[in-house]
């Protein structure tokens, strides 16, 4: 048996029997056994040692106070313990090699990396939560904006409908009013009374802007129907200006005020910008208005200063499909070159009005156009004979 006191170090007494006072006792240092336990055996050997050791009561055949730091164990247990120690000494070098140590180092490194990965994962999770919250806030904002957009679209649709109704109503009122004004302006007395009143310049500015926008729309998109309120409104405005130009006082008024000359510029530009095949009625009124202005000396001088007007009319008389508009073109050409005011106009007339064009106009099926073309041919021939150096 083995008895152990609480004091350290102690000695171990070996015995072959349970007799505590046997003479064959061997003494071993308890510190040495503890060192073997701690360094070599750990749990398996320690469990065996402590299950084999029994605490001595301190009595027996020993004298009182003698060998109080000794314990008694069986020789068979000690031999068994020694055999296990030898086996562990032989086995441990095979296990505790460099590969195992490297594995432990690798394990430590992996644990460190795992800790870093966990930290990084935590940071990513925090970032994910942050962006998720922002996404949810953005989604809520988007839903709110979507609702606002739907409300705005509904309101816009209502405004468009209201604007369309108001536009239609305004166009109807304008077409009706201007049509009545067009009819009233056929009387020279009515024209004189109208031009002596107020808001005439504003009316002429309205005419120029409206005609210009209408021609631009016809060039960029499909022209409206001829019986639409918009067309009737524009034609009534142009017809009113044509009737004003038919009056002697009206022609002089148009050439004397800036608003009137601005309207004349718009009318000349319409001849080149209005699409061929459409705007025929508007082009007819414009040609008649320009012809009326050419009767006036101021109007003739102003039109003569418009560079390229002879070439524009010569081109238009060939491209125009409406016979009446071709007739107005020929009459306007004849009016411009009958009393030429500038040498440039004479040169342009002799160069752009070719003999082939005049002969084609003379052979036209329209009798009025034939007569007007014959007169124009004579005027051009007279110019070429009178100014041979200018050709």
PDB file of N, CA, C and O in Angstrom, residues 155-209:
ATOM      1  N   UNK A 155     -52.384  64.652 -62.596  1.00  0.00           N
ATOM      2  CA  UNK A 155     -52.644  66.088 -62.670  1.00  0.00           C
ATOM      3  C   UNK A 155     -52.248  66.643 -64.039  1.00  0.00           C
ATOM      4  O   UNK A 155     -52.943  67.497 -64.598  1.00  0.00           O
ATOM      5  N   UNK A 156     -51.097  66.131 -64.571  1.00  0.00           N
ATOM      6  CA  UNK A 156     -50.654  66.576 -65.890  1.00  0.00           C
ATOM      7  C   UNK A 156     -51.656  66.184 -66.978  1.00  0.00           C
ATOM      8  O   UNK A 156     -51.925  66.958 -67.908  1.00  0.00           O
ATOM      9  N   UNK A 157     -52.185  64.960 -66.864  1.00  0.00           N
ATOM     10  CA  UNK A 157     -53.204  64.541 -67.821  1.00  0.00           C
ATOM     11  C   UNK A 157     -54.430  65.440 -67.778  1.00  0.00           C
ATOM     12  O   UNK A 157     -54.993  65.800 -68.828  1.00  0.00           O
ATOM     13  N   UNK A 158     -54.832  65.797 -66.569  1.00  0.00           N
ATOM     14  CA  UNK A 158     -55.975  66.693 -66.435  1.00  0.00           C
ATOM     15  C   UNK A 158     -55.672  68.077 -67.012  1.00  0.00           C
ATOM     16  O   UNK A 158     -56.515  68.681 -67.678  1.00  0.00           O
ATOM     17  N   UNK A 159     -54.418  68.547 -66.767  1.00  0.00           N
ATOM     18  CA  UNK A 159     -54.040  69.848 -67.308  1.00  0.00           C
ATOM     19  C   UNK A 159     -53.968  69.813 -68.834  1.00  0.00           C
ATOM     20  O   UNK A 159     -54.361  70.778 -69.505  1.00  0.00           O
ATOM     21  N   UNK A 160     -53.444  68.693 -69.389  1.00  0.00           N
ATOM     22  CA  UNK A 160     -53.397  68.563 -70.843  1.00  0.00           C
ATOM     23  C   UNK A 160     -54.798  68.573 -71.440  1.00  0.00           C
ATOM     24  O   UNK A 160     -55.040  69.203 -72.480  1.00  0.00           O
ATOM     25  N   UNK A 161     -55.679  67.852 -70.788  1.00  0.00           N
ATOM     26  CA  UNK A 161     -57.050  67.831 -71.269  1.00  0.00           C
ATOM     27  C   UNK A 161     -57.675  69.212 -71.213  1.00  0.00           C
ATOM     28  O   UNK A 161     -58.332  69.664 -72.167  1.00  0.00           O
ATOM     29  N   UNK A 162     -57.429  69.893 -70.077  1.00  0.00           N
ATOM     30  CA  UNK A 162     -57.970  71.241 -69.943  1.00  0.00           C
ATOM     31  C   UNK A 162     -57.338  72.189 -70.957  1.00  0.00           C
ATOM     32  O   UNK A 162     -58.029  73.026 -71.571  1.00  0.00           O
ATOM     33  N   UNK A 163     -56.012  72.042 -71.161  1.00  0.00           N
ATOM     34  CA  UNK A 163     -55.328  72.895 -72.129  1.00  0.00           C
ATOM     35  C   UNK A 163     -55.813  72.626 -73.544  1.00  0.00           C
ATOM     36  O   UNK A 163     -55.985  73.554 -74.347  1.00  0.00           O
ATOM     37  N   UNK A 164     -56.046  71.344 -73.848  1.00  0.00           N
ATOM     38  CA  UNK A 164     -56.555  71.005 -75.173  1.00  0.00           C
ATOM     39  C   UNK A 164     -57.932  71.615 -75.404  1.00  0.00           C
ATOM     40  O   UNK A 164     -58.226  72.152 -76.485  1.00  0.00           O
ATOM     41  N   UNK A 165     -58.758  71.544 -74.367  1.00  0.00           N
ATOM     42  CA  UNK A 165     -60.083  72.142 -74.490  1.00  0.00           C
ATOM     43  C   UNK A 165     -59.983  73.656 -74.655  1.00  0.00           C
ATOM     44  O   UNK A 165     -60.685  74.248 -75.492  1.00  0.00           O
ATOM     45  N   UNK A 166     -59.082  74.268 -73.855  1.00  0.00           N
ATOM     46  CA  UNK A 166     -58.928  75.716 -73.966  1.00  0.00           C
ATOM     47  C   UNK A 166     -58.334  76.114 -75.310  1.00  0.00           C
ATOM     48  O   UNK A 166     -58.726  77.126 -75.903  1.00  0.00           O
ATOM     49  N   UNK A 167     -57.371  75.292 -75.810  1.00  0.00           N
ATOM     50  CA  UNK A 167     -56.775  75.576 -77.108  1.00  0.00           C
ATOM     51  C   UNK A 167     -57.810  75.468 -78.219  1.00  0.00           C
ATOM     52  O   UNK A 167     -57.864  76.307 -79.130  1.00  0.00           O
ATOM     53  N   UNK A 168     -58.599  74.402 -78.141  1.00  0.00           N
ATOM     54  CA  UNK A 168     -59.666  74.256 -79.133  1.00  0.00           C
ATOM     55  C   UNK A 168     -60.654  75.402 -79.098  1.00  0.00           C
ATOM     56  O   UNK A 168     -61.076  75.917 -80.152  1.00  0.00           O
ATOM     57  N   UNK A 169     -60.978  75.805 -77.865  1.00  0.00           N
ATOM     58  CA  UNK A 169     -61.920  76.917 -77.730  1.00  0.00           C
ATOM     59  C   UNK A 169     -61.305  78.214 -78.256  1.00  0.00           C
ATOM     60  O   UNK A 169     -61.954  78.982 -78.989  1.00  0.00           O
ATOM     61  N   UNK A 170     -60.023  78.444 -77.900  1.00  0.00           N
ATOM     62  CA  UNK A 170     -59.353  79.664 -78.365  1.00  0.00           C
ATOM     63  C   UNK A 170     -59.215  79.664 -79.876  1.00  0.00           C
ATOM     64  O   UNK A 170     -59.382  80.709 -80.527  1.00  0.00           O
ATOM     65  N   UNK A 171     -58.864  78.478 -80.442  1.00  0.00           N
ATOM     66  CA  UNK A 171     -58.747  78.389 -81.896  1.00  0.00           C
ATOM     67  C   UNK A 171     -60.083  78.662 -82.572  1.00  0.00           C
ATOM     68  O   UNK A 171     -60.153  79.338 -83.610  1.00  0.00           O
ATOM     69  N   UNK A 172     -61.153  78.139 -81.983  1.00  0.00           N
ATOM     70  CA  UNK A 172     -62.483  78.383 -82.551  1.00  0.00           C
ATOM     71  C   UNK A 172     -62.846  79.859 -82.488  1.00  0.00           C
ATOM     72  O   UNK A 172     -63.342  80.444 -83.471  1.00  0.00           O
ATOM     73  N   UNK A 173     -62.573  80.481 -81.324  1.00  0.00           N
ATOM     74  CA  UNK A 173     -62.872  81.912 -81.185  1.00  0.00           C
ATOM     75  C   UNK A 173     -62.010  82.730 -82.142  1.00  0.00           C
ATOM     76  O   UNK A 173     -62.481  83.669 -82.810  1.00  0.00           O
ATOM     77  N   UNK A 174     -60.690  82.368 -82.205  1.00  0.00           N
ATOM     78  CA  UNK A 174     -59.794  83.102 -83.096  1.00  0.00           C
ATOM     79  C   UNK A 174     -60.176  82.942 -84.550  1.00  0.00           C
ATOM     80  O   UNK A 174     -60.156  83.916 -85.329  1.00  0.00           O
ATOM     81  N   UNK A 175     -60.525  81.697 -84.940  1.00  0.00           N
ATOM     82  CA  UNK A 175     -60.909  81.467 -86.330  1.00  0.00           C
ATOM     83  C   UNK A 175     -62.177  82.237 -86.679  1.00  0.00           C
ATOM     84  O   UNK A 175     -62.269  82.866 -87.759  1.00  0.00           O
ATOM     85  N   UNK A 176     -63.134  82.215 -85.767  1.00  0.00           N
ATOM     86  CA  UNK A 176     -64.388  82.925 -86.036  1.00  0.00           C
ATOM     87  C   UNK A 176     -64.156  84.437 -86.100  1.00  0.00           C
ATOM     88  O   UNK A 176     -64.647  85.128 -87.023  1.00  0.00           O
ATOM     89  N   UNK A 177     -63.394  84.960 -85.130  1.00  0.00           N
ATOM     90  CA  UNK A 177     -63.166  86.407 -85.084  1.00  0.00           C
ATOM     91  C   UNK A 177     -62.358  86.884 -86.286  1.00  0.00           C
ATOM     92  O   UNK A 177     -62.696  87.897 -86.930  1.00  0.00           O
ATOM     93  N   UNK A 178     -61.285  86.148 -86.612  1.00  0.00           N
ATOM     94  CA  UNK A 178     -60.424  86.565 -87.718  1.00  0.00           C
ATOM     95  C   UNK A 178     -61.113  86.368 -89.072  1.00  0.00           C
ATOM     96  O   UNK A 178     -60.851  87.127 -90.027  1.00  0.00           O
ATOM     97  N   UNK A 179     -61.979  85.379 -89.161  1.00  0.00           N
ATOM     98  CA  UNK A 179     -62.736  85.214 -90.403  1.00  0.00           C
ATOM     99  C   UNK A 179     -63.653  86.395 -90.625  1.00  0.00           C
ATOM    100  O   UNK A 179     -63.790  86.922 -91.759  1.00  0.00           O
ATOM    101  N   UNK A 180     -64.310  86.844 -89.545  1.00  0.00           N
ATOM    102  CA  UNK A 180     -65.143  88.045 -89.648  1.00  0.00           C
ATOM    103  C   UNK A 180     -64.296  89.267 -89.990  1.00  0.00           C
ATOM    104  O   UNK A 180     -64.694  90.116 -90.809  1.00  0.00           O
ATOM    105  N   UNK A 181     -63.107  89.358 -89.360  1.00  0.00           N
ATOM    106  CA  UNK A 181     -62.214  90.488 -89.653  1.00  0.00           C
ATOM    107  C   UNK A 181     -61.743  90.435 -91.106  1.00  0.00           C
ATOM    108  O   UNK A 181     -61.614  91.477 -91.771  1.00  0.00           O
ATOM    109  N   UNK A 182     -61.481  89.229 -91.600  1.00  0.00           N
ATOM    110  CA  UNK A 182     -61.064  89.062 -92.996  1.00  0.00           C
ATOM    111  C   UNK A 182     -62.150  89.587 -93.954  1.00  0.00           C
ATOM    112  O   UNK A 182     -61.849  90.282 -94.930  1.00  0.00           O
ATOM    113  N   UNK A 183     -63.373  89.255 -93.641  1.00  0.00           N
ATOM    114  CA  UNK A 183     -64.475  89.707 -94.489  1.00  0.00           C
ATOM    115  C   UNK A 183     -64.662  91.217 -94.399  1.00  0.00           C
ATOM    116  O   UNK A 183     -64.905  91.900 -95.407  1.00  0.00           O
ATOM    117  N   UNK A 184     -64.533  91.755 -93.185  1.00  0.00           N
ATOM    118  CA  UNK A 184     -64.707  93.196 -93.006  1.00  0.00           C
ATOM    119  C   UNK A 184     -63.604  93.960 -93.716  1.00  0.00           C
ATOM    120  O   UNK A 184     -63.832  95.063 -94.271  1.00  0.00           O
ATOM    121  N   UNK A 185     -62.384  93.393 -93.733  1.00  0.00           N
ATOM    122  CA  UNK A 185     -61.245  94.104 -94.327  1.00  0.00           C
ATOM    123  C   UNK A 185     -61.305  94.179 -95.847  1.00  0.00           C
ATOM    124  O   UNK A 185     -60.429  94.806 -96.465  1.00  0.00           O
ATOM    125  N   UNK A 186     -62.290  93.565 -96.450  1.00  0.00           N
ATOM    126  CA  UNK A 186     -62.432  93.689 -97.896  1.00  0.00           C
ATOM    127  C   UNK A 186     -62.812  95.104 -98.304  1.00  0.00           C
ATOM    128  O   UNK A 186     -62.586  95.522 -99.442  1.00  0.00           O
ATOM    129  N   UNK A 187     -63.377  95.854 -97.383  1.00  0.00           N
ATOM    130  CA  UNK A 187     -63.769  97.239 -97.659  1.00  0.00           C
ATOM    131  C   UNK A 187     -62.604  98.169 -97.334  1.00  0.00           C
ATOM    132  O   UNK A 187     -62.057  98.119 -96.222  1.00  0.00           O
ATOM    133  N   UNK A 188     -62.177  99.036 -98.269  1.00  0.00           N
ATOM    134  CA  UNK A 188     -61.086  99.982 -97.989  1.00  0.00           C
ATOM    135  C   UNK A 188     -61.406 100.898 -96.818  1.00  0.00           C
ATOM    136  O   UNK A 188     -60.503 101.246 -96.030  1.00  0.00           O
ATOM    137  N   UNK A 189     -62.665 101.301 -96.687  1.00  0.00           N
ATOM    138  CA  UNK A 189     -63.041 102.163 -95.558  1.00  0.00           C
ATOM    139  C   UNK A 189     -62.828 101.442 -94.224  1.00  0.00           C
ATOM    140  O   UNK A 189     -62.375 102.053 -93.245  1.00  0.00           O
ATOM    141  N   UNK A 190     -63.157 100.147 -94.205  1.00  0.00           N
ATOM    142  CA  UNK A 190     -62.953  99.372 -92.969  1.00  0.00           C
ATOM    143  C   UNK A 190     -61.460  99.246 -92.646  1.00  0.00           C
ATOM    144  O   UNK A 190     -61.053  99.315 -91.476  1.00  0.00           O
ATOM    145  N   UNK A 191     -60.640  99.084 -93.687  1.00  0.00           N
ATOM    146  CA  UNK A 191     -59.193  98.994 -93.474  1.00  0.00           C
ATOM    147  C   UNK A 191     -58.658 100.300 -92.921  1.00  0.00           C
ATOM    148  O   UNK A 191     -57.853 100.314 -91.968  1.00  0.00           O
ATOM    149  N   UNK A 192     -59.100 101.418 -93.476  1.00  0.00           N
ATOM    150  CA  UNK A 192     -58.639 102.718 -92.984  1.00  0.00           C
ATOM    151  C   UNK A 192     -59.038 102.911 -91.526  1.00  0.00           C
ATOM    152  O   UNK A 192     -58.223 103.357 -90.697  1.00  0.00           O
ATOM    153  N   UNK A 193     -60.270 102.565 -91.190  1.00  0.00           N
ATOM    154  CA  UNK A 193     -60.738 102.719 -89.807  1.00  0.00           C
ATOM    155  C   UNK A 193     -59.976 101.775 -88.866  1.00  0.00           C
ATOM    156  O   UNK A 193     -59.654 102.142 -87.728  1.00  0.00           O
ATOM    157  N   UNK A 194     -59.678 100.583 -89.335  1.00  0.00           N
ATOM    158  CA  UNK A 194     -58.981  99.613 -88.490  1.00  0.00           C
ATOM    159  C   UNK A 194     -57.541 100.042 -88.230  1.00  0.00           C
ATOM    160  O   UNK A 194     -57.045  99.940 -87.098  1.00  0.00           O
ATOM    161  N   UNK A 195     -56.858 100.563 -89.248  1.00  0.00           N
ATOM    162  CA  UNK A 195     -55.461 100.947 -89.080  1.00  0.00           C
ATOM    163  C   UNK A 195     -55.301 102.238 -88.295  1.00  0.00           C
ATOM    164  O   UNK A 195     -54.211 102.505 -87.760  1.00  0.00           O
ATOM    165  N   UNK A 196     -56.330 103.043 -88.220  1.00  0.00           N
ATOM    166  CA  UNK A 196     -56.260 104.274 -87.444  1.00  0.00           C
ATOM    167  C   UNK A 196     -56.576 104.035 -85.968  1.00  0.00           C
ATOM    168  O   UNK A 196     -56.482 104.969 -85.156  1.00  0.00           O
ATOM    169  N   UNK A 197     -56.969 102.840 -85.646  1.00  0.00           N
ATOM    170  CA  UNK A 197     -57.273 102.511 -84.259  1.00  0.00           C
ATOM    171  C   UNK A 197     -56.014 102.104 -83.494  1.00  0.00           C
ATOM    172  O   UNK A 197     -54.871 102.300 -83.936  1.00  0.00           O
ATOM    173  N   UNK A 198     -56.217 101.548 -82.319  1.00  0.00           N
ATOM    174  CA  UNK A 198     -55.100 101.109 -81.464  1.00  0.00           C
ATOM    175  C   UNK A 198     -54.849  99.613 -81.644  1.00  0.00           C
ATOM    176  O   UNK A 198     -55.625  98.909 -82.294  1.00  0.00           O
ATOM    177  N   UNK A 199     -53.716  99.145 -81.086  1.00  0.00           N
ATOM    178  CA  UNK A 199     -53.331  97.727 -81.065  1.00  0.00           C
ATOM    179  C   UNK A 199     -53.061  97.171 -82.467  1.00  0.00           C
ATOM    180  O   UNK A 199     -53.067  95.964 -82.678  1.00  0.00           O
ATOM    181  N   UNK A 200     -52.766  98.056 -83.448  1.00  0.00           N
ATOM    182  CA  UNK A 200     -52.491  97.569 -84.799  1.00  0.00           C
ATOM    183  C   UNK A 200     -51.133  96.885 -84.848  1.00  0.00           C
ATOM    184  O   UNK A 200     -50.968  95.826 -85.464  1.00  0.00           O
ATOM    185  N   UNK A 201     -50.122  97.478 -84.204  1.00  0.00           N
ATOM    186  CA  UNK A 201     -48.782  96.871 -84.197  1.00  0.00           C
ATOM    187  C   UNK A 201     -48.808  95.507 -83.513  1.00  0.00           C
ATOM    188  O   UNK A 201     -48.172  94.551 -83.989  1.00  0.00           O
ATOM    189  N   UNK A 202     -49.542  95.400 -82.418  1.00  0.00           N
ATOM    190  CA  UNK A 202     -49.652  94.108 -81.731  1.00  0.00           C
ATOM    191  C   UNK A 202     -50.334  93.073 -82.619  1.00  0.00           C
ATOM    192  O   UNK A 202     -49.937  91.895 -82.632  1.00  0.00           O
ATOM    193  N   UNK A 203     -51.329  93.522 -83.389  1.00  0.00           N
ATOM    194  CA  UNK A 203     -52.006  92.598 -84.292  1.00  0.00           C
ATOM    195  C   UNK A 203     -51.052  92.107 -85.385  1.00  0.00           C
ATOM    196  O   UNK A 203     -51.027  90.909 -85.717  1.00  0.00           O
ATOM    197  N   UNK A 204     -50.264  93.007 -85.946  1.00  0.00           N
ATOM    198  CA  UNK A 204     -49.312  92.616 -86.995  1.00  0.00           C
ATOM    199  C   UNK A 204     -48.237  91.676 -86.447  1.00  0.00           C
ATOM    200  O   UNK A 204     -47.807  90.733 -87.124  1.00  0.00           O
ATOM    201  N   UNK A 205     -47.777  91.915 -85.228  1.00  0.00           N
ATOM    202  CA  UNK A 205     -46.813  90.995 -84.597  1.00  0.00           C
ATOM    203  C   UNK A 205     -47.423  89.614 -84.396  1.00  0.00           C
ATOM    204  O   UNK A 205     -46.764  88.592 -84.623  1.00  0.00           O
ATOM    205  N   UNK A 206     -48.712  89.587 -83.994  1.00  0.00           N
ATOM    206  CA  UNK A 206     -49.407  88.310 -83.832  1.00  0.00           C
ATOM    207  C   UNK A 206     -49.500  87.568 -85.161  1.00  0.00           C
ATOM    208  O   UNK A 206     -49.302  86.344 -85.218  1.00  0.00           O
ATOM    209  N   UNK A 207     -49.755  88.311 -86.232  1.00  0.00           N
ATOM    210  CA  UNK A 207     -49.842  87.679 -87.552  1.00  0.00           C
ATOM    211  C   UNK A 207     -48.502  87.056 -87.939  1.00  0.00           C
ATOM    212  O   UNK A 207     -48.438  85.901 -88.381  1.00  0.00           O
ATOM    213  N   UNK A 208     -47.417  87.825 -87.790  1.00  0.00           N
ATOM    214  CA  UNK A 208     -46.094  87.308 -88.158  1.00  0.00           C
ATOM    215  C   UNK A 208     -45.710  86.075 -87.360  1.00  0.00           C
ATOM    216  O   UNK A 208     -45.236  85.069 -87.919  1.00  0.00           O
ATOM    217  N   UNK A 209     -45.904  86.105 -86.049  1.00  0.00           N
ATOM    218  CA  UNK A 209     -45.535  84.965 -85.205  1.00  0.00           C
ATOM    219  C   UNK A 209     -46.389  83.742 -85.514  1.00  0.00           C
ATOM    220  O   UNK A 209     -45.881  82.611 -85.593  1.00  0.00           O
TER     221      UNK A 209
END
